[in-house]
Amino acid sequence: MAAEIAAKQEKLTESRRLIRELQEQAEAASTRGADITGATIIRSQLGGLAQVDFDTVIIDEASQIPVPLGLLGMVNAKKWVVVGDHNQLQPVIKTANTNDGSPPAGVSIFSFLRNRYDIEQWLEHHYRSHEDIIGFAQEHIYDNRIEIDDSCPGGINLSPKTQSI
């Protein structure tokens, strides 16, 4: 009886491996036929996606991605577009020590590539935040290098609202 159970378990294990292999092949085939594919960096190296070579990979929020993870997202592509802002949140690196507690320079894939190749395209217009919020960043972080578009909401009434009872 034990030998029969062992044989069935072995057959089941082999069937599961075959199913996983077929799923990965199907995923790779369907991805190769797609114009655009979206994935997290880690997911891009699992299953069928890991078998696909891409023409271009776009990594958004790259200022928050450590260099090894960024490279992981880039290995299956001929070209890369790395989008980020070195003035925003950096990756959390618990093992790195600096005098002021900030991450070391070049810890993100964005900063690493920016510092290494000195190639960047600066977006000069801001379209999303309230003008008072982005106005603070404009002055204190971006040295007035960005323009706030007229489409941004503005004008805030800070006086408390009163209701009559």
Coordinates of C-alpha atoms in Angstrom, one line a residue:
M1 CA 0.0 0.0 0.0
A2 CA 2.9 2.4 0.9
A3 CA 4.5 1.8 -2.5
E4 CA 1.2 2.5 -4.3
I5 CA 0.8 5.8 -2.4
A6 CA 4.4 6.8 -3.1
A7 CA 3.8 6.1 -6.8
K8 CA 0.6 8.2 -6.9
Q9 CA 2.4 11.0 -5.1
E10 CA 5.2 10.9 -7.6
K11 CA 2.7 11.0 -10.5
L12 CA 0.8 13.9 -8.8
T13 CA 4.1 15.8 -8.4
E14 CA 5.0 15.3 -12.0
S15 CA 1.5 16.4 -13.1
R16 CA 1.8 19.6 -11.1
R17 CA 5.2 20.3 -12.6
L18 CA 3.8 19.8 -16.1
I19 CA 0.8 22.0 -15.4
R20 CA 3.1 24.8 -14.1
E21 CA 5.4 24.4 -17.1
L22 CA 2.4 24.7 -19.5
Q23 CA 1.0 27.7 -17.6
E24 CA 4.4 29.5 -17.9
Q25 CA 4.6 28.6 -21.6
A26 CA 1.1 30.0 -22.2
E27 CA 1.9 33.1 -20.2
A28 CA 5.1 33.7 -22.2
A29 CA 3.2 33.2 -25.5
S30 CA 0.4 35.5 -24.7
T31 CA 2.8 38.1 -23.4
R32 CA 4.9 38.0 -26.5
G33 CA 1.8 38.7 -28.5
A34 CA 0.8 41.8 -26.4
D35 CA 1.7 45.3 -27.3
I36 CA 2.0 46.4 -23.7
T37 CA 2.5 44.3 -20.6
G38 CA 2.4 45.5 -17.0
A39 CA 4.0 43.8 -14.0
T40 CA 5.8 44.5 -10.8
I41 CA 9.6 44.2 -11.0
I42 CA 9.6 41.0 -9.0
R43 CA 6.7 39.5 -11.0
S44 CA 8.6 40.3 -14.2
Q45 CA 11.1 37.6 -13.3
L46 CA 8.7 34.8 -12.4
G47 CA 6.8 32.3 -14.5
G48 CA 6.4 33.0 -18.2
L49 CA 7.3 36.7 -18.0
A50 CA 10.9 35.7 -17.2
Q51 CA 11.1 34.0 -20.6
V52 CA 10.1 37.1 -22.6
D53 CA 12.6 39.6 -24.0
F54 CA 11.0 43.1 -24.2
D55 CA 12.0 46.0 -26.5
T56 CA 11.4 48.6 -23.8
V57 CA 10.8 48.5 -20.0
I58 CA 9.4 51.6 -18.2
I59 CA 10.2 51.7 -14.5
D60 CA 8.0 54.3 -12.8
E61 CA 8.7 55.6 -9.3
A62 CA 12.3 54.5 -9.8
S63 CA 13.6 56.8 -7.1
Q64 CA 12.0 54.4 -4.6
I65 CA 13.6 51.3 -6.1
P66 CA 17.0 50.0 -4.9
V67 CA 19.6 49.3 -7.6
P68 CA 19.4 45.5 -7.4
L69 CA 15.7 45.5 -7.9
G70 CA 15.9 48.0 -10.7
L71 CA 18.5 45.9 -12.5
L72 CA 16.2 42.9 -12.1
G73 CA 13.5 44.8 -14.0
M74 CA 15.9 45.8 -16.7
V75 CA 17.6 42.5 -17.6
N76 CA 15.0 41.4 -20.2
A77 CA 14.9 44.6 -22.2
K78 CA 16.9 46.3 -24.9
K79 CA 15.9 49.8 -23.8
W80 CA 14.8 51.3 -20.5
V81 CA 12.9 54.4 -19.5
V82 CA 13.5 55.2 -15.8
V83 CA 11.0 57.7 -14.3
G84 CA 11.5 59.2 -10.9
D85 CA 12.3 62.2 -8.8
H86 CA 15.5 62.1 -6.7
N87 CA 14.0 64.8 -4.5
Q88 CA 11.2 62.5 -3.4
L89 CA 11.1 59.4 -1.2
Q90 CA 14.2 57.2 -1.5
P91 CA 14.2 53.4 -0.9
V92 CA 14.3 52.2 2.6
I93 CA 17.7 50.6 3.1
K94 CA 18.0 49.3 6.7
T95 CA 21.7 48.2 6.4
A96 CA 23.1 51.5 5.1
N97 CA 24.5 53.9 7.6
T98 CA 25.0 57.6 6.9
N99 CA 25.8 60.4 9.3
D100 CA 22.4 62.0 9.0
G101 CA 20.3 58.9 8.6
S102 CA 19.4 59.5 5.0
P103 CA 20.0 56.8 2.3
P104 CA 23.4 57.0 0.6
A105 CA 23.6 58.8 -2.7
G106 CA 22.9 56.5 -5.7
V107 CA 20.9 53.9 -3.6
S108 CA 17.9 54.1 -6.0
I109 CA 18.1 52.9 -9.6
F110 CA 17.0 56.4 -10.6
S111 CA 19.8 58.2 -8.7
F112 CA 22.4 55.6 -9.7
L113 CA 21.7 56.0 -13.4
R114 CA 21.3 59.8 -13.1
N115 CA 24.6 60.2 -11.4
R116 CA 26.4 57.7 -13.7
Y117 CA 25.2 59.0 -17.0
D118 CA 24.1 62.6 -16.3
I119 CA 21.2 62.2 -18.7
E120 CA 17.8 63.5 -17.6
Q121 CA 14.7 65.2 -18.8
W122 CA 13.2 67.7 -16.3
L123 CA 9.5 68.1 -16.3
E124 CA 8.9 71.8 -15.7
H125 CA 5.1 72.0 -15.4
H126 CA 3.0 70.7 -12.5
Y127 CA -0.7 69.9 -13.2
R128 CA -2.0 67.9 -10.2
S129 CA -1.6 69.3 -6.7
H130 CA -3.3 72.3 -5.0
E131 CA -1.2 75.4 -5.7
D132 CA -0.5 76.0 -2.0
I133 CA 0.9 72.4 -1.6
I134 CA 3.0 72.4 -4.7
G135 CA 4.0 76.0 -4.1
F136 CA 5.9 74.9 -0.9
A137 CA 7.7 72.2 -2.8
Q138 CA 8.3 74.5 -5.7
E139 CA 10.1 77.0 -3.5
H140 CA 11.8 74.8 -0.9
I141 CA 12.7 71.7 -2.8
Y142 CA 12.8 72.5 -6.5
D143 CA 14.3 76.0 -6.4
N144 CA 11.4 77.5 -8.4
R145 CA 12.3 75.3 -11.4
I146 CA 8.7 74.1 -11.9
E147 CA 5.7 76.1 -13.0
I148 CA 2.3 75.5 -11.5
D149 CA -0.3 75.2 -14.2
D150 CA -3.4 77.3 -14.0
S151 CA -5.5 74.1 -14.0
C152 CA -4.2 73.3 -10.5
P153 CA -6.8 74.0 -7.8
G154 CA -6.2 77.1 -5.8
G155 CA -7.7 79.4 -3.3
I156 CA -8.4 77.9 0.1
N157 CA -10.6 79.3 2.8
L158 CA -8.9 78.5 6.1
S159 CA -11.6 80.0 8.4
P160 CA -13.6 77.4 10.2
K161 CA -17.1 76.9 9.1
T162 CA -19.8 77.5 11.6
Q163 CA -23.2 76.0 11.7
S164 CA -26.2 77.5 13.3
I165 CA -28.1 75.1 15.7

